[in-house]
Every structure is written in C-alpha cells, then in structure tokens.
C-alpha cells in the first residue's frame, strides 16, 4: 500500500565523491510498481506544466526560478524567490491548479541561481543519477533526481530499504549539501529482465 509522500531532509557528513562502478548484468530486479493510472500520470504531468507556466507570468517572470514535481497530486515546489511574498503567492496559485491535493514548499528565499550555479546543479544531478543507476542494490529502481542550489531531491516508488540506499549514495556525492526525499513507498516484486523491459 502506497504511503503518503514524505519530505525528509537527510543530514550530511561529507566524505568526498563516491566511487562509481559498473554493475554486472542482472537477470532479475526488485521493482515497486507505479500504481498511478494513465490518467493520473497525465494529470501529474499537467500539474507540473501548469506550475511552470505560473513562473512565466507576472510577478514571477524574471524574478524567480521555481520547478515542481507532482505524484498523485502531491506537489513539491523547489527553487528560489527573493521575497516571502513571492514564495507565498506562488504557492497560493499552485494550490488553485486542478488536481493539486497537497504542497510541500521547498522554495528558498534568495535570488535565482546564476547560469554557473545551474550548470553545477546539472552536473551534480548527472553524478547522482550515474551512481544510482550503477548500484547493484538498486538494480531496476527508477529514481527521479532534481538538484536545486546543491540540494538533491529524490522521487519515485521504492521500498524503505531502497530509499535509504538511494539517500546514502546521493549524500556522498561531492557538492551535495543535503538530500531531500520525496519517495512513495510500497512492496517490491521481483521481475525478470524481459518483464522489466516491458515495464519501461
């Protein structure tokens, strides 16, 4: 049974960049199925699209940098805005979007990131994704990674054990300040390689 999306900040003890390795080919994978219907997935995508559109309108355009991730109508807002007024107004408008049930506001009060900072975040995302994809314990597990201002957000359908493993990997990547989990939890089922390809 899928539990509610939970936001948890993992305290960091930086130990440098974790070593990457190529995991051997596996014949089975433990996967937590995305229980959303096609309609629900479409609605989540539409919510993210409409929230992005808010940022392109006054008074946010050119002043803020905000992105969103939606799972079953539970939305996490990430990014930067220079004032509390803009942060609160953005959240208010996001709540008015059809299908939005809950919002976890992780927007920081600060000026939007520079091109250099955005590039650095992209590099961190690449490193985290690579480390997750090549970890044998997470074989077959899909984790969505978003990095904003050196904070790494992790999303997806996983088991509690997979959540802890993914968090541990991400927190040890160089440049990461903190890891924020936005997972939904369920029980894993074992599938073979052919079934895994069909699911993807």
Coordinates of N, CA and C in Angstrom, one line a residue:
X1 N 0.8 -1.2 0.0 CA 0.0 0.0 0.0 C 0.9 1.2 0.0
X2 N 0.6 2.1 -0.9 CA 1.5 3.3 -1.1 C 1.2 4.3 0.1
X3 N 2.2 4.7 0.7 CA 2.0 5.7 1.8 C 2.1 7.1 1.2
X4 N 1.7 8.1 2.0 CA 1.8 9.4 1.6 C 3.2 9.9 1.4
X5 N 3.4 10.8 0.4 CA 4.7 11.3 0.1 C 5.2 12.0 1.4
X6 N 6.5 11.8 1.7 CA 7.0 12.3 2.9 C 8.3 13.1 2.5
X7 N 8.5 14.3 3.1 CA 9.7 15.1 2.8 C 10.6 14.9 4.1
X8 N 11.7 14.4 3.8 CA 12.7 14.1 4.9 C 14.0 14.7 4.5
X9 N 14.6 15.6 5.3 CA 16.0 16.1 5.0 C 17.0 15.2 5.7
X10 N 17.9 14.7 4.9 CA 19.0 13.8 5.5 C 20.2 14.6 5.8
X11 N 20.6 14.5 7.1 CA 21.8 15.2 7.5 C 23.0 14.6 6.8
X12 N 24.0 15.5 6.4 CA 25.1 15.1 5.6 C 26.4 15.0 6.4
X13 N 27.2 14.0 6.1 CA 28.6 14.0 6.6 C 29.4 13.8 5.4
X14 N 29.9 14.9 4.8 CA 30.6 14.8 3.5 C 31.8 14.0 3.6
X15 N 32.0 13.1 2.6 CA 33.2 12.2 2.6 C 33.8 12.2 1.2
X16 N 33.6 13.2 0.4 CA 34.1 13.2 -0.9 C 33.2 12.5 -1.9
X17 N 33.7 12.4 -3.1 CA 32.9 11.8 -4.2 C 32.9 10.3 -4.1
X18 N 31.8 9.7 -4.1 CA 31.7 8.3 -4.1 C 32.2 7.7 -5.4
X19 N 32.9 6.6 -5.2 CA 33.4 5.9 -6.4 C 32.3 5.3 -7.3
X20 N 32.4 5.4 -8.6 CA 31.4 4.8 -9.4 C 31.9 3.5 -10.0
X21 N 30.9 2.6 -10.2 CA 31.3 1.3 -10.8 C 30.2 0.8 -11.7
X22 N 30.5 -0.1 -12.6 CA 29.5 -0.7 -13.5 C 29.1 -2.0 -12.9
X23 N 27.8 -2.1 -12.6 CA 27.3 -3.3 -12.0 C 27.1 -4.4 -13.1
X24 N 27.3 -5.6 -12.7 CA 27.1 -6.7 -13.6 C 25.7 -6.8 -14.1
X25 N 25.5 -7.4 -15.2 CA 24.1 -7.6 -15.8 C 23.3 -8.5 -14.8
X26 N 22.1 -8.1 -14.5 CA 21.3 -8.9 -13.6 C 20.1 -9.4 -14.4
X27 N 19.6 -10.6 -14.0 CA 18.5 -11.2 -14.7 C 17.2 -10.9 -14.0
X28 N 17.3 -10.4 -12.7 CA 16.0 -10.0 -12.1 C 16.2 -8.7 -11.4
X29 N 15.1 -8.0 -11.1 CA 15.1 -6.7 -10.5 C 13.9 -6.6 -9.5
X30 N 14.1 -6.0 -8.4 CA 13.0 -5.7 -7.5 C 12.4 -4.3 -7.7
X31 N 11.2 -4.3 -8.2 CA 10.6 -3.0 -8.6 C 9.3 -2.8 -7.9
X32 N 9.1 -1.6 -7.4 CA 7.9 -1.1 -6.8 C 7.1 -0.5 -7.9
X33 N 5.9 -1.1 -8.3 CA 5.1 -0.6 -9.4 C 4.5 0.7 -9.1
X34 N 4.6 1.6 -10.1 CA 3.9 2.9 -10.1 C 2.4 2.6 -10.2
X35 N 1.7 2.8 -9.1 CA 0.2 2.4 -9.1 C -0.7 3.5 -9.7
X36 N -0.1 4.6 -10.2 CA -1.0 5.6 -10.8 C -1.5 5.1 -12.2
X37 N -2.8 5.4 -12.4 CA -3.3 5.1 -13.7 C -2.8 6.1 -14.8
X38 N -3.0 5.7 -16.0 CA -2.5 6.6 -17.1 C -3.1 8.0 -17.0
X39 N -4.4 8.1 -16.5 CA -5.0 9.4 -16.3 C -4.3 10.2 -15.2
X40 N -3.9 9.5 -14.1 CA -3.3 10.1 -13.0 C -1.9 10.6 -13.4
X41 N -1.2 9.8 -14.2 CA 0.2 10.2 -14.6 C 0.0 11.5 -15.5
X42 N -1.0 11.4 -16.4 CA -1.2 12.6 -17.3 C -1.5 13.8 -16.4
X43 N -2.3 13.7 -15.4 CA -2.7 14.8 -14.6 C -1.5 15.3 -13.8
X44 N -0.6 14.5 -13.3 CA 0.6 14.9 -12.6 C 1.5 15.7 -13.6
X45 N 1.6 15.2 -14.8 CA 2.4 15.9 -15.8 C 1.8 17.3 -16.1
X46 N 0.5 17.3 -16.2 CA -0.2 18.6 -16.5 C 0.0 19.6 -15.3
X47 N 0.0 19.1 -14.1 CA 0.2 19.9 -12.9 C 1.6 20.6 -13.0
X48 N 2.6 19.8 -13.3 CA 3.9 20.3 -13.4 C 4.0 21.3 -14.6
X49 N 3.3 21.1 -15.7 CA 3.3 22.0 -16.8 C 2.7 23.3 -16.4
X50 N 1.5 23.3 -15.7 CA 0.8 24.5 -15.3 C 1.6 25.3 -14.3
X51 N 2.3 24.6 -13.4 CA 3.1 25.3 -12.4 C 4.3 26.0 -13.1
X52 N 4.9 25.4 -14.1 CA 5.9 26.0 -14.8 C 5.4 27.3 -15.5
X53 N 4.1 27.2 -16.0 CA 3.5 28.4 -16.7 C 3.3 29.5 -15.7
X54 N 3.1 29.2 -14.4 CA 2.9 30.3 -13.4 C 4.2 31.1 -13.4
X55 N 5.4 30.4 -13.4 CA 6.6 31.1 -13.3 C 7.0 32.0 -14.5
X56 N 6.2 31.9 -15.6 CA 6.4 32.7 -16.8 C 5.5 33.9 -16.9
X57 N 4.8 34.1 -15.8 CA 3.8 35.2 -15.7 C 4.2 36.2 -14.6
X58 N 3.7 37.4 -14.7 CA 4.0 38.4 -13.7 C 3.3 37.9 -12.4
X59 N 3.8 38.2 -11.2 CA 5.1 39.0 -11.0 C 6.3 38.1 -10.8
X60 N 6.2 36.8 -11.3 CA 7.3 35.9 -11.1 C 8.4 35.9 -12.2
X61 N 7.9 36.2 -13.4 CA 8.8 36.1 -14.6 C 10.0 37.0 -14.4
X62 N 11.2 36.4 -14.5 CA 12.5 37.2 -14.4 C 12.9 37.4 -13.0
X63 N 12.1 37.0 -12.0 CA 12.4 37.3 -10.6 C 12.6 36.0 -9.8
X64 N 12.0 34.9 -10.3 CA 12.1 33.6 -9.6 C 12.6 32.5 -10.5
X65 N 13.0 31.4 -9.8 CA 13.3 30.2 -10.5 C 12.7 29.0 -9.7
X66 N 11.6 28.5 -10.2 CA 10.8 27.5 -9.4 C 10.4 26.4 -10.3
X67 N 10.7 25.1 -9.9 CA 10.3 23.9 -10.6 C 9.4 23.1 -9.6
X68 N 8.7 22.1 -10.2 CA 7.8 21.3 -9.4 C 7.9 19.8 -9.8
X69 N 7.6 19.0 -8.8 CA 7.4 17.6 -9.1 C 6.1 17.1 -8.5
X70 N 5.2 16.4 -9.2 CA 3.9 16.0 -8.7 C 3.8 14.5 -8.8
X71 N 3.3 13.9 -7.7 CA 3.0 12.5 -7.6 C 1.6 12.3 -7.0
X72 N 0.7 11.8 -7.7 CA -0.7 11.7 -7.2 C -1.3 13.0 -6.7
X73 N -0.9 14.1 -7.3 CA -1.4 15.4 -6.8 C -0.7 16.0 -5.7
X74 N 0.3 15.3 -5.1 CA 1.1 15.9 -4.1 C 2.3 16.5 -4.7
X75 N 2.5 17.8 -4.5 CA 3.4 18.6 -5.2 C 4.6 19.1 -4.3
X76 N 5.8 19.0 -4.8 CA 6.9 19.6 -4.2 C 7.4 20.8 -5.0
X77 N 7.4 21.9 -4.4 CA 7.9 23.1 -5.1 C 9.4 23.3 -4.7
X78 N 10.3 23.5 -5.7 CA 11.7 23.7 -5.5 C 12.2 24.9 -6.2
X79 N 13.2 25.6 -5.7 CA 13.8 26.7 -6.4 C 14.0 27.9 -5.5
X80 N 14.0 29.1 -6.1 CA 14.4 30.3 -5.4 C 13.5 31.5 -5.8
X81 N 13.2 32.3 -4.8 CA 12.4 33.6 -5.0 C 13.0 34.6 -4.0
X82 N 13.1 35.9 -4.4 CA 13.7 36.8 -3.5 C 13.0 37.3 -2.3
X83 N 11.6 37.1 -2.2 CA 10.8 37.5 -1.1 C 9.8 36.5 -0.6
X84 N 9.4 36.6 0.6 CA 8.4 35.7 1.2 C 7.1 35.9 0.4
X85 N 6.8 37.2 0.1 CA 5.6 37.5 -0.6 C 5.5 36.7 -1.9
X86 N 6.5 36.6 -2.7 CA 6.5 35.9 -4.0 C 6.4 34.4 -3.7
X87 N 7.1 33.9 -2.7 CA 7.0 32.5 -2.4 C 5.6 32.1 -2.0
X88 N 5.0 32.9 -1.2 CA 3.6 32.5 -0.7 C 2.6 32.7 -1.8
X89 N 2.8 33.7 -2.7 CA 1.8 33.9 -3.8 C 2.0 32.8 -4.8
X90 N 3.2 32.3 -5.0 CA 3.4 31.3 -6.0 C 2.7 30.0 -5.5
X91 N 2.9 29.7 -4.2 CA 2.2 28.5 -3.6 C 0.7 28.6 -3.7
X92 N 0.2 29.8 -3.4 CA -1.3 30.0 -3.5 C -1.8 29.7 -4.9
X93 N -1.1 30.2 -5.9 CA -1.6 30.0 -7.3 C -1.4 28.5 -7.6
X94 N -0.4 27.8 -7.2 CA -0.2 26.4 -7.4 C -1.3 25.6 -6.8
X95 N -1.7 26.0 -5.6 CA -2.8 25.3 -5.0 C -4.1 25.4 -5.7
X96 N -4.3 26.4 -6.5 CA -5.5 26.6 -7.3 C -5.6 25.7 -8.6
X97 N -4.5 25.0 -8.9 CA -4.5 24.2 -10.1 C -5.3 22.9 -9.8
X98 N -6.1 22.6 -10.8 CA -6.9 21.4 -10.7 C -6.1 20.1 -10.5
X99 N -6.4 19.3 -9.5 CA -5.7 18.1 -9.2 C -4.7 18.2 -8.1
X100 N -4.3 19.4 -7.7 CA -3.3 19.5 -6.6 C -4.0 19.2 -5.3
X101 N -3.5 18.3 -4.5 CA -4.0 17.9 -3.3 C -3.2 18.5 -2.1
X102 N -1.9 18.4 -2.2 CA -1.0 18.9 -1.1 C 0.2 19.5 -1.8
X103 N 0.8 20.5 -1.0 CA 2.0 21.1 -1.5 C 3.0 21.1 -0.4
X104 N 4.3 20.7 -0.7 CA 5.4 20.8 0.2 C 6.3 21.9 -0.4
X105 N 6.3 23.0 0.2 CA 7.0 24.2 -0.3 C 8.5 24.2 0.1
X106 N 9.4 23.9 -0.8 CA 10.8 23.9 -0.5 C 11.6 25.1 -1.2
X107 N 10.8 26.1 -1.6 CA 11.4 27.3 -2.2 C 12.2 28.1 -1.2
X108 N 13.4 28.4 -1.6 CA 14.3 29.2 -0.8 C 14.2 30.7 -1.1
X109 N 14.2 31.5 0.0 CA 14.2 32.9 -0.2 C 15.6 33.4 -0.5
X110 N 15.8 33.6 -1.8 CA 17.1 34.1 -2.3 C 17.0 34.4 -3.7
X111 N 18.0 35.1 -4.3 CA 17.9 35.4 -5.7 C 18.1 34.1 -6.5
X112 N 17.4 34.1 -7.7 CA 17.6 32.9 -8.6 C 19.0 32.6 -8.9
X113 N 19.3 31.3 -9.1 CA 20.6 30.8 -9.4 C 21.2 31.4 -10.7
X114 N 22.5 31.6 -10.7 CA 23.2 32.0 -11.9 C 23.4 30.9 -12.8
X115 N 23.8 31.2 -14.1 CA 24.0 30.1 -15.1 C 25.0 29.2 -14.6
X116 N 26.1 29.7 -13.9 CA 27.1 28.8 -13.4 C 26.6 27.9 -12.3
X117 N 25.8 28.4 -11.4 CA 25.2 27.5 -10.4 C 24.2 26.5 -11.0
X118 N 23.5 26.9 -12.0 CA 22.6 25.9 -12.6 C 23.3 24.8 -13.3
X119 N 24.4 25.2 -13.9 CA 25.3 24.2 -14.6 C 25.9 23.2 -13.5
X120 N 26.3 23.8 -12.4 CA 26.8 22.9 -11.3 C 25.8 22.0 -10.8
X121 N 24.5 22.4 -10.7 CA 23.4 21.6 -10.2 C 23.2 20.4 -11.2
X122 N 23.3 20.8 -12.5 CA 23.1 19.8 -13.6 C 24.2 18.7 -13.5
X123 N 25.4 19.1 -13.2 CA 26.5 18.2 -13.0 C 26.3 17.3 -11.8
X124 N 25.8 17.8 -10.7 CA 25.5 17.0 -9.5 C 24.4 16.0 -9.9
X125 N 23.4 16.4 -10.6 CA 22.3 15.5 -10.9 C 22.8 14.4 -11.8
X126 N 23.7 14.7 -12.7 CA 24.3 13.6 -13.6 C 25.1 12.6 -12.7
X127 N 25.9 13.1 -11.8 CA 26.7 12.2 -10.9 C 25.8 11.4 -10.0
X128 N 24.7 12.0 -9.5 CA 23.8 11.2 -8.6 C 23.1 10.1 -9.4
X129 N 22.6 10.5 -10.6 CA 21.9 9.5 -11.5 C 22.8 8.4 -11.8
X130 N 24.1 8.7 -12.2 CA 25.0 7.7 -12.6 C 25.3 6.7 -11.5
X131 N 25.5 7.3 -10.3 CA 25.7 6.4 -9.1 C 24.6 5.5 -8.8
X132 N 23.4 6.1 -8.9 CA 22.2 5.3 -8.6 C 22.0 4.2 -9.6
X133 N 22.2 4.5 -10.9 CA 22.0 3.5 -12.0 C 23.0 2.4 -11.9
X134 N 24.2 2.6 -11.4 CA 25.2 1.6 -11.4 C 25.3 0.9 -10.1
X135 N 24.4 1.2 -9.2 CA 24.5 0.5 -7.9 C 23.7 -0.8 -8.0
X136 N 24.3 -1.9 -7.6 CA 23.7 -3.3 -7.8 C 22.5 -3.4 -6.8
X137 N 22.5 -2.8 -5.7 CA 21.4 -2.9 -4.8 C 20.1 -2.2 -5.3
X138 N 20.3 -1.3 -6.2 CA 19.2 -0.5 -6.7 C 18.8 -0.9 -8.2
X139 N 19.3 -2.1 -8.6 CA 19.1 -2.5 -10.0 C 17.6 -2.5 -10.3
X140 N 17.3 -1.8 -11.4 CA 15.9 -1.8 -11.8 C 15.0 -0.7 -11.2
X141 N 15.5 0.0 -10.2 CA 14.8 1.0 -9.5 C 14.9 2.4 -10.2
X142 N 13.7 3.0 -10.5 CA 13.8 4.3 -11.2 C 13.6 5.4 -10.1
X143 N 14.6 6.2 -10.1 CA 14.6 7.4 -9.1 C 14.8 8.7 -9.9
X144 N 13.8 9.6 -9.7 CA 13.9 10.9 -10.4 C 14.8 11.8 -9.5
X145 N 15.7 12.5 -10.1 CA 16.7 13.3 -9.4 C 16.5 14.7 -9.9
X146 N 16.4 15.7 -8.9 CA 16.4 17.1 -9.2 C 17.3 17.8 -8.3
X147 N 18.2 18.6 -8.8 CA 19.1 19.3 -7.9 C 18.9 20.8 -8.0
X148 N 18.7 21.5 -6.9 CA 18.5 22.9 -6.8 C 19.4 23.5 -5.7
X149 N 20.3 24.3 -6.1 CA 21.2 25.0 -5.2 C 21.9 24.0 -4.3
X150 N 22.4 22.9 -4.9 CA 23.2 21.9 -4.3 C 22.4 21.0 -3.4
X151 N 21.1 21.2 -3.3 CA 20.2 20.3 -2.6 C 19.6 19.3 -3.6
X152 N 19.7 18.0 -3.2 CA 19.3 16.9 -4.1 C 17.9 16.4 -3.7
X153 N 17.0 16.4 -4.6 CA 15.6 15.9 -4.3 C 15.5 14.5 -5.0
X154 N 15.0 13.5 -4.3 CA 14.8 12.2 -4.9 C 13.3 11.8 -4.8
X155 N 12.8 11.3 -6.0 CA 11.4 11.0 -6.1 C 11.3 9.6 -6.8
X156 N 10.2 8.9 -6.5 CA 9.9 7.6 -7.1 C 9.2 6.7 -6.2
X157 N 8.9 5.5 -6.7 CA 8.2 4.5 -6.0 C 9.3 3.4 -5.5
X158 N 9.5 3.3 -4.2 CA 10.6 2.4 -3.7 C 10.1 1.8 -2.4
X159 N 11.0 0.8 -2.0 CA 10.8 0.3 -0.6 C 11.6 1.2 0.3
X160 N 11.3 1.1 1.6 CA 12.1 1.8 2.6 C 13.5 1.5 2.5
X161 N 13.9 0.3 2.3 CA 15.3 -0.1 2.2 C 16.0 0.6 1.0
X162 N 15.3 0.6 -0.2 CA 15.8 1.2 -1.4 C 15.9 2.8 -1.2
X163 N 15.0 3.3 -0.4 CA 15.0 4.7 -0.1 C 16.3 5.1 0.7
X164 N 16.6 4.3 1.7 CA 17.8 4.6 2.5 C 19.0 4.4 1.7
X165 N 19.1 3.4 0.8 CA 20.2 3.1 0.0 C 20.4 4.3 -1.0
X166 N 19.4 4.7 -1.7 CA 19.5 5.9 -2.6 C 19.9 7.1 -1.9
X167 N 19.4 7.4 -0.7 CA 19.8 8.5 0.1 C 21.3 8.5 0.4
X168 N 21.8 7.3 0.9 CA 23.2 7.2 1.2 C 24.1 7.4 0.1
X169 N 23.7 6.9 -1.1 CA 24.5 7.2 -2.3 C 24.6 8.6 -2.6
X170 N 23.4 9.3 -2.7 CA 23.3 10.7 -3.1 C 24.1 11.6 -2.1
X171 N 24.0 11.3 -0.8 CA 24.6 12.2 0.2 C 26.1 12.2 0.1
X172 N 26.7 11.1 -0.5 CA 28.1 11.0 -0.6 C 28.7 11.5 -1.9
X173 N 27.9 12.1 -2.7 CA 28.4 12.7 -4.0 C 28.9 14.1 -3.7
X174 N 30.1 14.3 -4.2 CA 30.7 15.6 -3.9 C 29.8 16.8 -4.4
X175 N 29.7 17.8 -3.6 CA 28.9 19.0 -4.0 C 27.5 19.0 -3.4
X176 N 27.1 17.9 -2.9 CA 25.7 17.8 -2.4 C 25.7 18.3 -0.9
X177 N 24.8 19.3 -0.7 CA 24.6 19.9 0.6 C 23.6 19.0 1.5
X178 N 22.5 18.7 0.9 CA 21.6 17.8 1.6 C 20.7 17.1 0.7
X179 N 20.1 16.0 1.1 CA 19.3 15.1 0.3 C 17.9 15.2 0.9
X180 N 16.9 15.5 0.0 CA 15.5 15.6 0.5 C 14.7 14.6 -0.3
X181 N 14.1 13.7 0.5 CA 13.4 12.5 -0.1 C 11.9 12.9 -0.3
X182 N 11.4 12.6 -1.5 CA 10.0 12.7 -1.8 C 9.5 11.4 -2.3
X183 N 9.9 10.3 -1.7 CA 9.5 9.0 -2.2 C 8.1 8.6 -1.8
X184 N 7.5 7.7 -2.5 CA 6.3 7.0 -2.1 C 6.7 5.5 -2.0
X185 N 6.2 4.9 -0.9 CA 6.7 3.6 -0.6 C 5.7 2.4 -0.9
X186 N 6.2 1.3 -1.2 CA 5.4 0.1 -1.5 C 6.2 -1.1 -1.3
X187 N 5.6 -2.3 -1.6 CA 6.3 -3.6 -1.5 C 6.9 -3.9 -2.9
X188 N 8.1 -4.4 -2.9 CA 8.8 -4.7 -4.2 C 8.3 -6.1 -4.7
X189 N 8.3 -6.2 -6.0 CA 8.0 -7.5 -6.6 C 9.2 -7.8 -7.6
X190 N 9.6 -9.1 -7.6 CA 10.7 -9.5 -8.5 C 10.2 -9.8 -9.9
X191 N 10.9 -9.1 -10.8 CA 10.6 -9.4 -12.2 C 11.9 -9.8 -13.0
X192 N 11.7 -10.5 -14.1 CA 12.9 -10.9 -14.8 C 13.2 -9.8 -15.8
X193 N 14.3 -9.9 -16.6 CA 14.8 -8.9 -17.4 C 13.8 -8.5 -18.5
X194 N 13.1 -9.5 -19.1 CA 12.1 -9.3 -20.1 C 10.9 -8.5 -19.6
X195 N 10.4 -8.8 -18.4 CA 9.3 -8.1 -17.8 C 9.7 -6.7 -17.5
X196 N 11.0 -6.5 -17.0 CA 11.5 -5.2 -16.7 C 11.5 -4.3 -17.9
X197 N 11.9 -4.8 -19.1 CA 11.9 -4.0 -20.3 C 10.5 -3.6 -20.7
X198 N 9.5 -4.5 -20.4 CA 8.1 -4.3 -20.8 C 7.6 -3.1 -19.9
X199 N 8.0 -3.2 -18.6 CA 7.5 -2.1 -17.7 C 8.0 -0.8 -18.1
X200 N 9.2 -0.7 -18.7 CA 9.8 0.6 -19.0 C 9.3 1.1 -20.4

